[in-house]
CSV table of C-alpha atoms in Angstrom, one decimal:
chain,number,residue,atom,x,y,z
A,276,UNK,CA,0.0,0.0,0.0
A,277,UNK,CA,2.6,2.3,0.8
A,278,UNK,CA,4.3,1.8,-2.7
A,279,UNK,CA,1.4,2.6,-4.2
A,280,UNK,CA,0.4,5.4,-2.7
A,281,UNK,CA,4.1,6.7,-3.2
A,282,UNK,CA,3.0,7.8,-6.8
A,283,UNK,CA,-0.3,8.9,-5.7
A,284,UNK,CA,0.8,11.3,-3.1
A,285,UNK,CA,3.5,13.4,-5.7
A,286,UNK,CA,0.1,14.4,-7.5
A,287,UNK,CA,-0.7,16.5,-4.7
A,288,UNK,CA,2.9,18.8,-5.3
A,289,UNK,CA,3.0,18.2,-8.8
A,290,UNK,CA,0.1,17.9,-10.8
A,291,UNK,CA,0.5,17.7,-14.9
A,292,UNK,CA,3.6,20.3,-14.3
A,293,UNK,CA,4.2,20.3,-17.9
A,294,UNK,CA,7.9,20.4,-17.7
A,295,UNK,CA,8.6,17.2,-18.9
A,296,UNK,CA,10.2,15.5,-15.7
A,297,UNK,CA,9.9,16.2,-12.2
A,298,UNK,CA,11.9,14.1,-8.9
A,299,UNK,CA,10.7,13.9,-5.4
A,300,UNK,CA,10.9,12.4,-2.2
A,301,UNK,CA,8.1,10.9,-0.9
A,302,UNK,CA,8.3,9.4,2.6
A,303,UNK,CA,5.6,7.1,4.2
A,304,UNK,CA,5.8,8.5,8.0
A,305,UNK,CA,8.1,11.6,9.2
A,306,UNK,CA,10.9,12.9,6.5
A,307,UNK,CA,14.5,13.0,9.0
A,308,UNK,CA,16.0,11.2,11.4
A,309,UNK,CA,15.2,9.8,14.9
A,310,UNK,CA,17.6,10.0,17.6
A,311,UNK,CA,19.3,6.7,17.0
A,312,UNK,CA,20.2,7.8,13.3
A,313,UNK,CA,17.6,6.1,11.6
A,314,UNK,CA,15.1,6.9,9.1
A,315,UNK,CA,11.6,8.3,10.5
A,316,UNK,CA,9.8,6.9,7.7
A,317,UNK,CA,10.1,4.8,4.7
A,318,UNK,CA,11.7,6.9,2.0
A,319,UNK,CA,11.0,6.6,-2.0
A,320,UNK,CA,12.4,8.1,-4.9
A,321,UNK,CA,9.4,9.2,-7.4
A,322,UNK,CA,10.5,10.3,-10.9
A,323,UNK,CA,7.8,11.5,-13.2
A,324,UNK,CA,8.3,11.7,-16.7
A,325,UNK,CA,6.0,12.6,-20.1
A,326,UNK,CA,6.3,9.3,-22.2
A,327,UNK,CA,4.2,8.9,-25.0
A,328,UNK,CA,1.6,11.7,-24.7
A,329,UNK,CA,0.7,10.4,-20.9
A,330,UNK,CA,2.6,10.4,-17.3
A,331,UNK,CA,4.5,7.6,-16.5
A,332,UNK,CA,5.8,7.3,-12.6
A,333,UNK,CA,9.3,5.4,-11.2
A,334,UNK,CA,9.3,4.6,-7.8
A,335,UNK,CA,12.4,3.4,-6.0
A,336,UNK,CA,12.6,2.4,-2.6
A,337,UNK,CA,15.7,4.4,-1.0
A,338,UNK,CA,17.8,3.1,2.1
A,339,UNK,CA,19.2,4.9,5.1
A,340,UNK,CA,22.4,6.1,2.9
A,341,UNK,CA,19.5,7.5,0.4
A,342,UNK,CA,21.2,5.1,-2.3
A,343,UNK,CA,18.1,3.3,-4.3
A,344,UNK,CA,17.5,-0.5,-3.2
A,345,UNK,CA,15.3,-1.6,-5.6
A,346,UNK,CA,14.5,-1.9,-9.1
A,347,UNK,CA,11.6,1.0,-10.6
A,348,UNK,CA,8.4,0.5,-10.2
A,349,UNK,CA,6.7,1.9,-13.1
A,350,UNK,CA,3.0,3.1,-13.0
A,351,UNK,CA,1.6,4.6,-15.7
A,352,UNK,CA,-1.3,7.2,-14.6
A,353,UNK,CA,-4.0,8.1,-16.6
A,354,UNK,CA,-6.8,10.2,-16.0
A,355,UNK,CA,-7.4,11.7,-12.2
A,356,UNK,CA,-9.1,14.3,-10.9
A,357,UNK,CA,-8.3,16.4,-7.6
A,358,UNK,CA,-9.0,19.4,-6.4
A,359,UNK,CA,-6.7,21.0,-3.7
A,360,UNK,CA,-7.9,20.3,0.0
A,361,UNK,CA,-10.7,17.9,-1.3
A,362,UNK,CA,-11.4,14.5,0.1
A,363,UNK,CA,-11.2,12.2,-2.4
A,364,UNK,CA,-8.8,11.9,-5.1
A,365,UNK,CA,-9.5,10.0,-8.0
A,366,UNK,CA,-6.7,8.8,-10.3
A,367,UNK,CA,-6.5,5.6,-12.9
A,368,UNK,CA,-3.1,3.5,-12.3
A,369,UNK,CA,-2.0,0.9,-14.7
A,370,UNK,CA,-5.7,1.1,-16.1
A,371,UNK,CA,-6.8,0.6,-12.6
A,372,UNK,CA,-9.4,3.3,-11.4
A,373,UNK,CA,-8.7,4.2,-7.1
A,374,UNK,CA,-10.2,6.0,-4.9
A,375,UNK,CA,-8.2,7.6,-2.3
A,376,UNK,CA,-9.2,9.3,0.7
A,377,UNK,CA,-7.2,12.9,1.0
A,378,UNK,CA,-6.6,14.1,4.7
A,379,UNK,CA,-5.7,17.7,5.7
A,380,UNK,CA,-2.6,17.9,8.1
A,381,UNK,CA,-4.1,19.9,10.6
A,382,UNK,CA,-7.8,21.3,11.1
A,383,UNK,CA,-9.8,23.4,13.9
A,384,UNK,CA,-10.9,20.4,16.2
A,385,UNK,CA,-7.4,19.9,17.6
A,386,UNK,CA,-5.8,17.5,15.9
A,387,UNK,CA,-2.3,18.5,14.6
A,388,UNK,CA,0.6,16.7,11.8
A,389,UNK,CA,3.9,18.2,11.9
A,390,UNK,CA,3.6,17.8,8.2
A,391,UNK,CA,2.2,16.6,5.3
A,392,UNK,CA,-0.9,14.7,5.1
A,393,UNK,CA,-2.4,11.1,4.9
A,394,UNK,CA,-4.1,8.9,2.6
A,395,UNK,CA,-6.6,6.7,2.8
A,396,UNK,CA,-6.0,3.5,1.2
A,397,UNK,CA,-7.5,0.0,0.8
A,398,UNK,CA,-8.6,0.7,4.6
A,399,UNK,CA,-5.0,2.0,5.5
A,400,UNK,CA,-4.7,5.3,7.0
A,401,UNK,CA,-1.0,6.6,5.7
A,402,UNK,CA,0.8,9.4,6.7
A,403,UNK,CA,3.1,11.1,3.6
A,404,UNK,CA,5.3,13.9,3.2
A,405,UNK,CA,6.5,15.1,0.1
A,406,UNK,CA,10.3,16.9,-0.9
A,407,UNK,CA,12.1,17.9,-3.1
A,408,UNK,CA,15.3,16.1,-3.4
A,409,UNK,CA,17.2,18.9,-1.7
A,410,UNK,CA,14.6,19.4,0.9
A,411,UNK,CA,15.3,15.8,1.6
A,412,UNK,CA,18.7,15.9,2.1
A,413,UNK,CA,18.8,18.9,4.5
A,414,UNK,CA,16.0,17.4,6.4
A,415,UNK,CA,18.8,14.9,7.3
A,416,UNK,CA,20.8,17.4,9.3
A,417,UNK,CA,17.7,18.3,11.4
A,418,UNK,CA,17.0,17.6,15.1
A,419,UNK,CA,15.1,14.5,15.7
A,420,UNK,CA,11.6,15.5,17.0
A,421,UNK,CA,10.6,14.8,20.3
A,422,UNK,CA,8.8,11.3,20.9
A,423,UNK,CA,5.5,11.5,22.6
A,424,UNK,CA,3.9,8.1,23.9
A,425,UNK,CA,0.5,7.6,22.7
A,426,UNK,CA,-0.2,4.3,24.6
A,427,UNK,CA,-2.5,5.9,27.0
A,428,UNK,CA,-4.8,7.7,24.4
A,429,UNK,CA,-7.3,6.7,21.6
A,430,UNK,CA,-7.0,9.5,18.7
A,431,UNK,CA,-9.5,9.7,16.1
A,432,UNK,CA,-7.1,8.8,13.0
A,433,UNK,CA,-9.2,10.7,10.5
A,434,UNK,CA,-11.7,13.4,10.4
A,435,UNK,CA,-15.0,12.0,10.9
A,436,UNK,CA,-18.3,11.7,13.3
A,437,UNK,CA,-18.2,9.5,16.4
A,438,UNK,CA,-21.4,7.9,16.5
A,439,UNK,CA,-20.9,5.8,19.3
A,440,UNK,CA,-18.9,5.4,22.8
A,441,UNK,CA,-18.5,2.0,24.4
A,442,UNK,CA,-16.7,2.7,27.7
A,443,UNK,CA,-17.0,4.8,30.4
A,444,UNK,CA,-14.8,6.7,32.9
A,445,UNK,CA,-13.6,3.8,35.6
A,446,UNK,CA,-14.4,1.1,33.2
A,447,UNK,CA,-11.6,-1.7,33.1
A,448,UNK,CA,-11.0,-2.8,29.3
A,449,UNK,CA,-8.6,-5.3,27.7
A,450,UNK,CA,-6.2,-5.3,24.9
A,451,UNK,CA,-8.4,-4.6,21.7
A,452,UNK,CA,-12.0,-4.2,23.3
A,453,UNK,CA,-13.9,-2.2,21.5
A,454,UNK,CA,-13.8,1.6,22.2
A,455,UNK,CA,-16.2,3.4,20.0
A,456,UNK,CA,-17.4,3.5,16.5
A,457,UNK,CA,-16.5,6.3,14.1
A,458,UNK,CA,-18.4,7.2,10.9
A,459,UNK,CA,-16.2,8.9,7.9
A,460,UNK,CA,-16.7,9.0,4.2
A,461,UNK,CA,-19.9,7.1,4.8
A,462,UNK,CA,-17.8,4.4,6.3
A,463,UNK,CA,-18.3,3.1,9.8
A,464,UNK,CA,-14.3,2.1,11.5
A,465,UNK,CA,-14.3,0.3,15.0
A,466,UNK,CA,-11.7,1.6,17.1
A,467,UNK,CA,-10.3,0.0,19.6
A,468,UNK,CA,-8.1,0.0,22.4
A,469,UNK,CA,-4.4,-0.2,22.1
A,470,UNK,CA,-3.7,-2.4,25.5
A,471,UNK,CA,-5.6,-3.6,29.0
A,472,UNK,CA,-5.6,-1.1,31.3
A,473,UNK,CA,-8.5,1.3,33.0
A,474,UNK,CA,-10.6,4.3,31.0
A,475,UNK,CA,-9.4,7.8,33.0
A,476,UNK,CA,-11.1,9.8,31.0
A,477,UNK,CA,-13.9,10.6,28.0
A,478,UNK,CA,-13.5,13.7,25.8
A,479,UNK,CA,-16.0,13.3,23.4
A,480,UNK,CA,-19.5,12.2,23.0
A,481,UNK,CA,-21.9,10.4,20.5
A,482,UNK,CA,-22.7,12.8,17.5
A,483,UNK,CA,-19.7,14.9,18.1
A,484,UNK,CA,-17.5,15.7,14.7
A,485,UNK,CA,-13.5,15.1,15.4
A,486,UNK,CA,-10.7,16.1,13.5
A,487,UNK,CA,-7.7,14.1,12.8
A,488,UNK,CA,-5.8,13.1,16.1
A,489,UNK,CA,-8.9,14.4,18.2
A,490,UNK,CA,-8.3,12.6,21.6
A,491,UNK,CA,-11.1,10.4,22.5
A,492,UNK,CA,-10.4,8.5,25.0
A,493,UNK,CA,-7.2,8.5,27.9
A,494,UNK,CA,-6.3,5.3,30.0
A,495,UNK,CA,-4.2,5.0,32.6
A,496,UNK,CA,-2.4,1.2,34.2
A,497,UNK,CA,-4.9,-0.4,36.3
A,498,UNK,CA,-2.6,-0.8,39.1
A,499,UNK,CA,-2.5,3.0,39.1
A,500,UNK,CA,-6.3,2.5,39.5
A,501,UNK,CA,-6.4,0.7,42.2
A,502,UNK,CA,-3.8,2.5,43.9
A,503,UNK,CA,-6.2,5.7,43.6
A,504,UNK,CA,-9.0,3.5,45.4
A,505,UNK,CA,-7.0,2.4,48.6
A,506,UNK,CA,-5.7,6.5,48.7
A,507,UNK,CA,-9.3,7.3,48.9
């Protein structure tokens, strides 16, 4: 999925540019480095060229030296039709008509990317980033961004409506248990909890619209739970 959506996501910097060839970076997760050296997020090299009246894309997966790893992908993209900021972008891939879902990095109900945006994809949620080939390489030389754990909250991972909530403050809930259901793009997703542990806190309700990383839902261990009953 992330290969494929490689190619898709240049469309949203590049467009029919016109000028023949165009090269980018497009990286599935964070562009940089973490604090161990390492890649954030998957890096690939997307050349787009004009061949024979039509756009035809290469895609190379790179490696942590940026050298290429694998042999081209080529796609050949016909007809697609986006509009900047809009949901849905539709593009034809090898003959193959997709559908993909278009998220906004940030929005008004809280939810925040560093950069970029996401993609909606055979039911995968990716985030992308997309650089120029020099933006790439000086991205290297940045500070690795802080690391926040997330293993306590339940984010909404696209903009949407929560339609239901299926735990409650004090409620003890296991690894994968059902948390609530969300409603986007006419699509109901069940999200559930990322470990065991005890609901802390609600901070949304049924029929409320969330944005991309809106928190829904904070946990806490349940030992700290119980330890909170015998101090009371």
């Amino acid at each position: 999925d992330a290969l494929l959506s490689a190619p898709q996501a240049s469309l949203y910097d590049t467009g029919a540019s016109g000028d023949g060839q165009d090269e980018w970076i497009v990286v599935h997760g964070l562009p940089g480095k973490n604090e161990a050296g390492e890649p954030n997020g998957t890096n690939y090299h997307v050349r787009i060229a004009d061949e024979d009246g039509g756009l035809v894309i290469e895609v190379r997966k790179l490696a942590a030296d940026t050298s290429a790893t694998t042999a081209a992908a080529r796609v050949r993209v016909g007809d697609y039709s986006w509009q900047m900021e809009q949901p849905l972008l539709e593009v034809e891939m090898d003959g193959v008509s997709r559908v993909v879902q278009y998220h906004t990095p940030s929005g008004a109900g809280g939810g925040t990317r560093v950069c970029g945006f996401t993609l909606g994809l055979g039911g995968a949620v990716l985030p992308m980033n997309v650089l120029t080939p020099k933006e790439h390489e000086l991205y290297q030389h940045m500070l690795a961004p802080e690391v926040i754990d997330t293993a306590n909250f339940v984010h909404s991972p696209m903009p949407g409506v929560l339609v239901s909530l299926s735990v409650e403050p004090g409620q003890r809930i296991e690894n994968g248990q059902e948390i609530c259901v969300m409603e986007a793009m006419k699509m109901q997703n069940v999200l559930r909890s990322p470990r065991a542990g005890v609901v802390a806190e609600t901070h949304a309700v049924a029929g409320q619209k969330l944005d991309v990383d809106q928190l829904i839902v904070s946990l806490v261990d349940e030992a700290t739970d119980m330890d909170a009953d015998i101090a009371a």
